[in-house]
Short mmCIF file of N, CA and C in Angstrom, two decimals:
data_model
loop_
_atom_site.label_atom_id
_atom_site.label_comp_id
_atom_site.label_asym_id
_atom_site.label_seq_id
_atom_site.Cartn_x
_atom_site.Cartn_y
_atom_site.Cartn_z
N MET Q 1 -1.41 -54.96 -16.01
CA MET Q 1 -2.51 -55.84 -16.50
C MET Q 1 -1.66 -56.76 -16.97
N PRO Q 2 -1.56 -58.19 -17.25
CA PRO Q 2 -0.70 -58.77 -18.27
C PRO Q 2 -1.40 -58.89 -19.56
N SER Q 3 -0.34 -58.87 -20.19
CA SER Q 3 -0.34 -59.42 -21.85
C SER Q 3 -1.36 -60.55 -21.88
N VAL Q 4 -2.67 -60.69 -22.33
CA VAL Q 4 -3.05 -61.33 -23.10
C VAL Q 4 -2.93 -61.91 -24.06
N PRO Q 5 -1.85 -62.85 -25.13
CA PRO Q 5 -2.13 -63.48 -26.32
C PRO Q 5 -3.12 -63.60 -27.24
N LEU Q 6 -3.99 -63.52 -28.16
CA LEU Q 6 -4.94 -64.51 -28.94
C LEU Q 6 -4.21 -65.65 -29.70
N ILE Q 7 -5.09 -66.64 -29.33
CA ILE Q 7 -4.75 -67.87 -28.80
C ILE Q 7 -4.74 -67.93 -30.74
N ASN Q 8 -4.49 -68.45 -32.01
CA ASN Q 8 -5.15 -69.40 -32.97
C ASN Q 8 -4.40 -71.96 -32.67
N SER Q 9 -5.00 -71.98 -34.11
CA SER Q 9 -4.34 -73.57 -33.56
C SER Q 9 -2.93 -73.42 -33.80
N ASP Q 10 -2.05 -72.66 -34.26
CA ASP Q 10 -0.96 -72.57 -34.10
C ASP Q 10 -0.11 -72.87 -33.19
N ASN Q 11 -0.54 -71.71 -32.23
CA ASN Q 11 0.13 -72.02 -31.15
C ASN Q 11 -0.74 -71.94 -29.68
N PHE Q 12 -1.95 -72.79 -29.87
CA PHE Q 12 -2.42 -73.09 -28.61
C PHE Q 12 -2.14 -73.47 -27.85
N SER Q 13 -1.24 -75.35 -28.74
CA SER Q 13 -0.79 -76.47 -27.54
C SER Q 13 0.48 -76.20 -26.94
N ARG Q 14 1.31 -75.45 -27.44
CA ARG Q 14 2.81 -74.89 -27.06
C ARG Q 14 1.96 -73.57 -25.37
N LEU Q 15 0.98 -73.37 -25.53
CA LEU Q 15 0.30 -72.40 -24.37
C LEU Q 15 0.10 -73.75 -23.74
N LEU Q 16 -0.65 -74.61 -24.02
CA LEU Q 16 -1.21 -75.82 -22.81
C LEU Q 16 0.80 -75.77 -22.27
N SER Q 17 1.13 -76.28 -23.77
CA SER Q 17 2.30 -77.30 -22.39
C SER Q 17 3.39 -76.85 -23.22
N ASP Q 18 4.28 -75.90 -22.52
CA ASP Q 18 5.68 -74.77 -22.69
C ASP Q 18 6.34 -76.01 -22.08
N PRO Q 19 7.38 -76.71 -22.97
CA PRO Q 19 9.08 -76.97 -22.53
C PRO Q 19 9.50 -76.79 -22.32
N MET Q 20 9.61 -75.05 -22.38
CA MET Q 20 11.09 -74.74 -21.19
C MET Q 20 10.76 -74.31 -19.55
N GLN Q 21 9.14 -75.02 -19.75
CA GLN Q 21 8.25 -74.70 -18.07
C GLN Q 21 8.03 -76.31 -17.75
N PRO Q 22 8.60 -76.95 -16.36
CA PRO Q 22 8.26 -78.17 -15.24
C PRO Q 22 6.27 -78.51 -15.42
N SER Q 23 6.67 -79.44 -15.34
CA SER Q 23 4.99 -80.32 -15.59
C SER Q 23 4.34 -79.29 -14.46
N GLY Q 24 3.51 -79.87 -14.35
CA GLY Q 24 2.30 -78.97 -13.58
C GLY Q 24 1.60 -77.95 -13.70
N GLN Q 25 2.33 -77.18 -14.78
CA GLN Q 25 1.44 -75.73 -15.77
C GLN Q 25 -0.12 -75.89 -16.51
N TRP Q 26 -0.40 -75.21 -15.82
CA TRP Q 26 -1.48 -74.05 -15.85
C TRP Q 26 -2.31 -73.70 -17.26
N ALA Q 27 -2.74 -73.30 -17.27
CA ALA Q 27 -3.43 -72.69 -18.48
C ALA Q 27 -5.48 -72.46 -18.07
N LEU Q 28 -5.27 -71.38 -18.14
CA LEU Q 28 -6.24 -70.22 -17.93
C LEU Q 28 -6.92 -69.47 -19.62
N ILE Q 29 -8.40 -69.78 -20.40
CA ILE Q 29 -8.17 -69.62 -21.01
C ILE Q 29 -9.91 -69.57 -21.76
N TYR Q 30 -9.47 -67.96 -22.57
CA TYR Q 30 -11.35 -67.43 -22.30
C TYR Q 30 -11.59 -67.77 -23.97
N PHE Q 31 -12.53 -68.70 -24.04
CA PHE Q 31 -12.96 -68.96 -25.58
C PHE Q 31 -14.24 -67.98 -25.62
N CYS Q 32 -14.02 -67.21 -26.81
CA CYS Q 32 -14.96 -66.13 -27.50
C CYS Q 32 -15.38 -66.00 -28.01
N ALA Q 33 -16.31 -65.33 -29.78
CA ALA Q 33 -15.96 -64.55 -30.40
C ALA Q 33 -16.89 -62.81 -30.58
N SER Q 34 -16.17 -62.69 -32.00
CA SER Q 34 -16.78 -61.27 -31.94
C SER Q 34 -17.63 -60.97 -31.65
N TRP Q 35 -18.65 -61.84 -32.59
CA TRP Q 35 -20.34 -61.45 -32.75
C TRP Q 35 -20.78 -61.25 -31.56
N CYS Q 36 -19.93 -61.73 -30.49
CA CYS Q 36 -20.66 -62.28 -29.21
C CYS Q 36 -21.10 -61.24 -28.65
N GLN Q 37 -22.51 -61.00 -27.65
CA GLN Q 37 -22.47 -58.98 -27.35
C GLN Q 37 -21.77 -60.15 -25.09
N PRO Q 38 -22.71 -61.25 -25.12
CA PRO Q 38 -22.22 -62.32 -23.58
C PRO Q 38 -20.25 -61.78 -23.10
N CYS Q 39 -20.38 -62.08 -25.27
CA CYS Q 39 -18.62 -61.94 -24.75
C CYS Q 39 -17.30 -61.25 -24.54
N LYS Q 40 -18.72 -60.11 -24.85
CA LYS Q 40 -18.01 -58.45 -24.73
C LYS Q 40 -18.07 -58.04 -23.28
N THR Q 41 -19.25 -58.09 -22.29
CA THR Q 41 -19.18 -57.94 -21.66
C THR Q 41 -18.60 -59.14 -20.51
N MET Q 42 -18.23 -60.14 -21.47
CA MET Q 42 -17.03 -61.28 -20.01
C MET Q 42 -15.38 -60.93 -20.39
N GLN Q 43 -14.90 -60.02 -21.25
CA GLN Q 43 -13.87 -60.29 -21.35
C GLN Q 43 -13.01 -58.80 -20.18
N PRO Q 44 -13.81 -57.81 -20.01
CA PRO Q 44 -12.95 -57.70 -19.18
C PRO Q 44 -13.53 -58.23 -17.85
N ILE Q 45 -13.71 -58.44 -17.16
CA ILE Q 45 -13.74 -59.74 -16.49
C ILE Q 45 -12.99 -61.11 -16.21
N TYR Q 46 -12.84 -61.57 -17.87
CA TYR Q 46 -11.91 -62.28 -17.72
C TYR Q 46 -10.31 -61.79 -17.40
N LEU Q 47 -10.16 -60.58 -17.98
CA LEU Q 47 -8.65 -59.39 -18.24
C LEU Q 47 -9.09 -59.68 -15.92
N GLN Q 48 -9.60 -59.12 -15.55
CA GLN Q 48 -9.44 -58.93 -14.32
C GLN Q 48 -8.87 -60.40 -13.44
N LEU Q 49 -9.67 -61.03 -13.83
CA LEU Q 49 -9.33 -62.93 -13.73
C LEU Q 49 -7.76 -63.06 -13.78
N THR Q 50 -7.10 -62.51 -14.57
CA THR Q 50 -5.39 -62.42 -15.20
C THR Q 50 -4.97 -62.04 -13.85
N ASP Q 51 -5.52 -61.13 -14.04
CA ASP Q 51 -4.58 -60.04 -12.98
C ASP Q 51 -4.78 -60.11 -11.71
N TYR Q 52 -5.43 -60.76 -11.43
CA TYR Q 52 -5.30 -61.72 -9.70
C TYR Q 52 -4.82 -62.79 -9.79
N PHE Q 53 -4.59 -63.43 -11.19
CA PHE Q 53 -3.60 -64.92 -10.93
C PHE Q 53 -2.62 -64.18 -11.24
N SER Q 54 -2.03 -62.83 -11.52
CA SER Q 54 -0.71 -63.50 -11.77
C SER Q 54 0.06 -62.05 -11.15
N ASP Q 55 -1.21 -61.57 -10.41
CA ASP Q 55 -0.36 -60.11 -9.59
C ASP Q 55 0.44 -60.81 -8.48
N ASN Q 56 -0.18 -62.22 -8.11
CA ASN Q 56 1.33 -62.05 -7.08
C ASN Q 56 1.56 -63.77 -6.92
N GLY Q 57 2.10 -63.72 -8.65
CA GLY Q 57 2.67 -64.97 -8.72
C GLY Q 57 2.05 -66.40 -8.49
N THR Q 58 2.03 -67.03 -7.75
CA THR Q 58 2.11 -68.20 -7.54
C THR Q 58 1.18 -67.67 -5.22
N HIS Q 59 1.35 -66.70 -5.11
CA HIS Q 59 0.48 -66.87 -4.06
C HIS Q 59 -0.62 -66.00 -3.99
N PHE Q 60 -2.07 -66.38 -4.34
CA PHE Q 60 -2.93 -65.62 -5.23
C PHE Q 60 -3.59 -65.34 -3.83
N GLY Q 61 -3.62 -63.57 -3.56
CA GLY Q 61 -3.90 -63.05 -2.40
C GLY Q 61 -4.04 -63.58 -0.72
N GLY Q 62 -3.09 -63.74 -1.18
CA GLY Q 62 -1.65 -64.85 0.59
C GLY Q 62 -2.33 -65.54 0.38
N ARG Q 63 -3.73 -66.02 -0.21
CA ARG Q 63 -3.48 -67.58 0.82
C ARG Q 63 -4.08 -69.01 -0.39
N ILE Q 64 -3.13 -68.82 -1.31
CA ILE Q 64 -3.19 -69.84 -1.51
C ILE Q 64 -2.01 -69.81 -1.93
N ASN Q 65 -0.79 -71.28 -2.48
CA ASN Q 65 0.19 -71.30 -3.24
C ASN Q 65 -0.05 -72.50 -3.45
N PHE Q 66 -0.18 -73.41 -4.73
CA PHE Q 66 -0.01 -73.98 -5.46
C PHE Q 66 1.06 -75.06 -6.46
N GLY Q 67 2.01 -73.65 -6.26
CA GLY Q 67 3.61 -73.99 -6.47
C GLY Q 67 3.90 -74.46 -8.41
N GLY Q 68 3.00 -73.73 -8.66
CA GLY Q 68 3.14 -73.46 -10.10
C GLY Q 68 2.16 -72.13 -10.93
N SER Q 69 2.70 -71.89 -12.15
CA SER Q 69 2.07 -70.98 -12.57
C SER Q 69 1.58 -71.28 -13.74
N ILE Q 70 0.26 -69.52 -13.90
CA ILE Q 70 -0.73 -69.99 -15.42
C ILE Q 70 -0.41 -69.22 -16.14
N ASN Q 71 -0.64 -69.82 -17.33
CA ASN Q 71 -0.61 -68.97 -18.93
C ASN Q 71 -1.70 -68.79 -19.27
N PHE Q 72 -2.05 -68.08 -20.41
CA PHE Q 72 -3.22 -66.84 -19.89
C PHE Q 72 -3.52 -66.33 -21.89
N GLY Q 73 -4.59 -67.11 -22.16
CA GLY Q 73 -4.62 -66.39 -23.62
C GLY Q 73 -6.67 -67.11 -23.76
N ILE Q 74 -7.19 -66.11 -25.15
CA ILE Q 74 -7.54 -65.99 -25.57
C ILE Q 74 -7.94 -66.39 -26.79
N VAL Q 75 -8.66 -67.31 -27.25
CA VAL Q 75 -9.55 -67.53 -28.49
C VAL Q 75 -10.72 -67.89 -28.97
N ASP Q 76 -10.71 -66.50 -30.59
CA ASP Q 76 -11.51 -66.18 -30.99
C ASP Q 76 -12.01 -67.85 -32.13
N ILE Q 77 -13.45 -67.51 -31.50
CA ILE Q 77 -14.37 -68.70 -32.05
C ILE Q 77 -14.04 -69.09 -33.92
N ALA Q 78 -14.11 -67.70 -33.89
CA ALA Q 78 -14.65 -67.67 -35.40
C ALA Q 78 -13.57 -67.08 -35.99
N GLN Q 79 -11.38 -66.38 -35.61
CA GLN Q 79 -11.15 -66.51 -36.26
C GLN Q 79 -10.38 -68.46 -36.02
N SER Q 80 -10.71 -69.41 -34.67
CA SER Q 80 -9.50 -70.87 -34.66
C SER Q 80 -10.83 -71.52 -34.24
N PRO Q 81 -11.99 -71.49 -35.43
CA PRO Q 81 -12.70 -72.62 -35.05
C PRO Q 81 -13.22 -74.53 -34.65
N THR Q 82 -11.04 -74.67 -34.80
CA THR Q 82 -11.04 -75.90 -34.25
C THR Q 82 -10.70 -75.85 -33.37
N ILE Q 83 -10.09 -74.70 -32.08
CA ILE Q 83 -10.52 -75.74 -30.73
C ILE Q 83 -10.99 -76.38 -30.07
N ALA Q 84 -12.02 -75.08 -29.96
CA ALA Q 84 -13.09 -74.86 -29.33
C ALA Q 84 -13.54 -76.33 -29.02
N PRO Q 85 -13.78 -77.30 -30.30
CA PRO Q 85 -14.65 -78.24 -29.92
C PRO Q 85 -13.81 -79.58 -29.88
N GLN Q 86 -12.21 -78.67 -29.98
CA GLN Q 86 -11.60 -80.72 -29.63
C GLN Q 86 -11.51 -80.50 -28.08
N TYR Q 87 -11.63 -79.86 -26.85
CA TYR Q 87 -12.75 -80.06 -25.41
C TYR Q 87 -13.36 -79.91 -25.69
N GLY Q 88 -14.82 -79.60 -25.78
CA GLY Q 88 -16.43 -80.10 -26.02
C GLY Q 88 -16.84 -78.84 -25.26
N ILE Q 89 -15.92 -77.71 -26.02
CA ILE Q 89 -16.58 -76.65 -25.70
C ILE Q 89 -17.96 -76.37 -26.82
N LYS Q 90 -18.96 -75.96 -26.47
CA LYS Q 90 -19.99 -76.18 -27.39
C LYS Q 90 -20.44 -74.47 -27.26
N SER Q 91 -20.06 -73.67 -26.28
CA SER Q 91 -21.26 -72.09 -25.61
C SER Q 91 -20.06 -71.03 -25.45
N VAL Q 92 -20.39 -69.37 -26.56
CA VAL Q 92 -19.73 -68.84 -25.77
C VAL Q 92 -20.50 -67.22 -25.13
N PRO Q 93 -19.30 -67.00 -24.06
CA PRO Q 93 -18.57 -66.91 -23.37
C PRO Q 93 -18.05 -68.44 -22.38
N SER Q 94 -16.75 -68.87 -22.39
CA SER Q 94 -16.59 -70.00 -21.92
C SER Q 94 -15.15 -69.91 -21.33
N ILE Q 95 -14.52 -70.07 -19.89
CA ILE Q 95 -13.27 -69.83 -19.33
C ILE Q 95 -12.89 -71.37 -18.68
N ALA Q 96 -11.96 -72.01 -19.46
CA ALA Q 96 -11.24 -73.26 -19.72
C ALA Q 96 -10.17 -73.06 -18.13
N LEU Q 97 -10.27 -74.15 -17.60
CA LEU Q 97 -8.18 -74.01 -17.12
C LEU Q 97 -7.75 -75.73 -17.33
N PHE Q 98 -6.96 -75.84 -17.53
CA PHE Q 98 -5.96 -76.69 -18.18
C PHE Q 98 -5.26 -76.63 -17.22
N HIS Q 99 -4.85 -78.01 -16.75
CA HIS Q 99 -3.94 -78.30 -16.06
C HIS Q 99 -2.55 -79.97 -16.90
N ASP Q 100 -2.06 -79.24 -17.78
CA ASP Q 100 -0.42 -80.26 -18.02
C ASP Q 100 -1.22 -80.59 -19.24
N SER Q 101 -1.97 -79.81 -20.03
CA SER Q 101 -2.52 -80.15 -20.87
C SER Q 101 -4.23 -80.74 -21.44
N ARG Q 102 -4.29 -81.13 -19.86
CA ARG Q 102 -6.04 -81.36 -20.55
C ARG Q 102 -6.82 -80.39 -19.50
N LEU Q 103 -7.75 -80.80 -19.67
CA LEU Q 103 -9.42 -79.77 -19.52
C LEU Q 103 -9.27 -80.48 -18.31
N VAL Q 104 -9.72 -79.32 -17.22
CA VAL Q 104 -10.00 -79.87 -15.47
C VAL Q 104 -11.26 -79.29 -15.27
N ASP Q 105 -11.50 -77.79 -15.80
CA ASP Q 105 -13.00 -77.26 -15.14
C ASP Q 105 -13.42 -76.53 -16.86
N LEU Q 106 -14.06 -76.22 -17.10
CA LEU Q 106 -15.20 -74.91 -17.97
C LEU Q 106 -15.96 -74.15 -17.26
N MET Q 107 -15.76 -73.12 -17.05
CA MET Q 107 -16.67 -72.28 -16.64
C MET Q 107 -16.96 -71.93 -17.96
N ALA Q 108 -18.59 -72.05 -18.24
CA ALA Q 108 -19.76 -71.97 -19.55
C ALA Q 108 -21.07 -70.56 -18.74
N GLY Q 109 -21.07 -69.62 -19.97
CA GLY Q 109 -21.60 -68.45 -19.34
C GLY Q 109 -21.66 -67.86 -18.98
N GLU Q 110 -21.99 -66.55 -18.16
CA GLU Q 110 -21.32 -64.90 -17.62
C GLU Q 110 -21.19 -65.61 -16.33
N TYR Q 111 -20.39 -65.01 -15.63
CA TYR Q 111 -20.38 -65.30 -14.12
C TYR Q 111 -19.90 -64.26 -13.67
N ARG Q 112 -19.76 -63.40 -12.42
CA ARG Q 112 -19.28 -62.48 -11.56
C ARG Q 112 -17.61 -62.61 -11.33
N LEU Q 113 -16.99 -61.92 -11.13
CA LEU Q 113 -15.47 -62.06 -11.23
C LEU Q 113 -15.62 -63.25 -9.85
N SER Q 114 -15.62 -62.44 -8.58
CA SER Q 114 -15.96 -63.66 -7.31
C SER Q 114 -16.19 -64.79 -7.92
N GLN Q 115 -17.91 -65.13 -8.28
CA GLN Q 115 -17.16 -66.85 -8.59
C GLN Q 115 -16.70 -67.65 -8.66
N LEU Q 116 -15.84 -66.41 -10.11
CA LEU Q 116 -14.53 -67.35 -10.85
C LEU Q 116 -14.00 -67.19 -10.50
N ILE Q 117 -12.88 -66.44 -9.19
CA ILE Q 117 -12.24 -66.69 -8.80
C ILE Q 117 -12.49 -68.04 -7.19
N THR Q 118 -13.42 -68.07 -6.94
CA THR Q 118 -13.55 -68.69 -6.61
C THR Q 118 -13.17 -70.83 -6.67
N GLN Q 119 -13.97 -69.89 -8.23
CA GLN Q 119 -13.19 -72.32 -8.69
C GLN Q 119 -12.89 -72.12 -8.99
N ILE Q 120 -12.25 -71.24 -9.18
CA ILE Q 120 -10.06 -71.69 -10.60
C ILE Q 120 -9.53 -72.10 -8.34
N GLU Q 121 -9.38 -71.14 -7.48
CA GLU Q 121 -8.99 -70.78 -6.34
C GLU Q 121 -9.33 -72.05 -5.87
N ASN Q 122 -10.32 -73.44 -6.05
CA ASN Q 122 -10.86 -74.98 -5.15
C ASN Q 122 -10.48 -75.66 -6.13
N ARG Q 123 -10.36 -75.55 -7.40
CA ARG Q 123 -9.76 -76.43 -8.78
C ARG Q 123 -8.20 -76.62 -8.29
N LEU Q 124 -7.49 -75.46 -8.13
CA LEU Q 124 -6.05 -75.25 -8.37
C LEU Q 124 -5.50 -76.43 -6.71
N LEU Q 125 -6.96 -75.15 -5.89
CA LEU Q 125 -6.12 -75.91 -4.04
C LEU Q 125 -6.94 -77.29 -4.32
N CYS Q 126 -7.52 -78.21 -5.09
CA CYS Q 126 -8.17 -79.54 -4.81
C CYS Q 126 -6.90 -80.68 -5.53
N SER Q 127 -5.92 -79.69 -6.80
CA SER Q 127 -4.69 -80.32 -8.03
C SER Q 127 -3.65 -80.67 -6.40
N HIS Q 128 -3.60 -79.97 -5.00
CA HIS Q 128 -2.32 -79.92 -5.17
C HIS Q 128 -1.96 -80.39 -3.79
#
């Protein structure tokens, strides 16, 4: 399982747009809060999601090749309260998918792992 960094206001934009990487960068960010019980339920699912999308590089499950890589991060909205409102994120847990620093998909609430994988793979395929 990859190590997933805790993101704050200082390093959020760097995660979305790393100057050392080519354009076409993706980021899958988990917005949560330590006081939120559904967030505690969803965090292991998010970590499984990061596992799924990092294990096979750009060839997830042998099914797709979108020609990029995905950065991962966790934002605790209690510790970094200014990030979520910038992107219209009003509830936690939420998983946000960014492409080249632009929010392209938002999954708010609780999901099964299979639902998240399908939704994210569809978005990655549509972008290619």
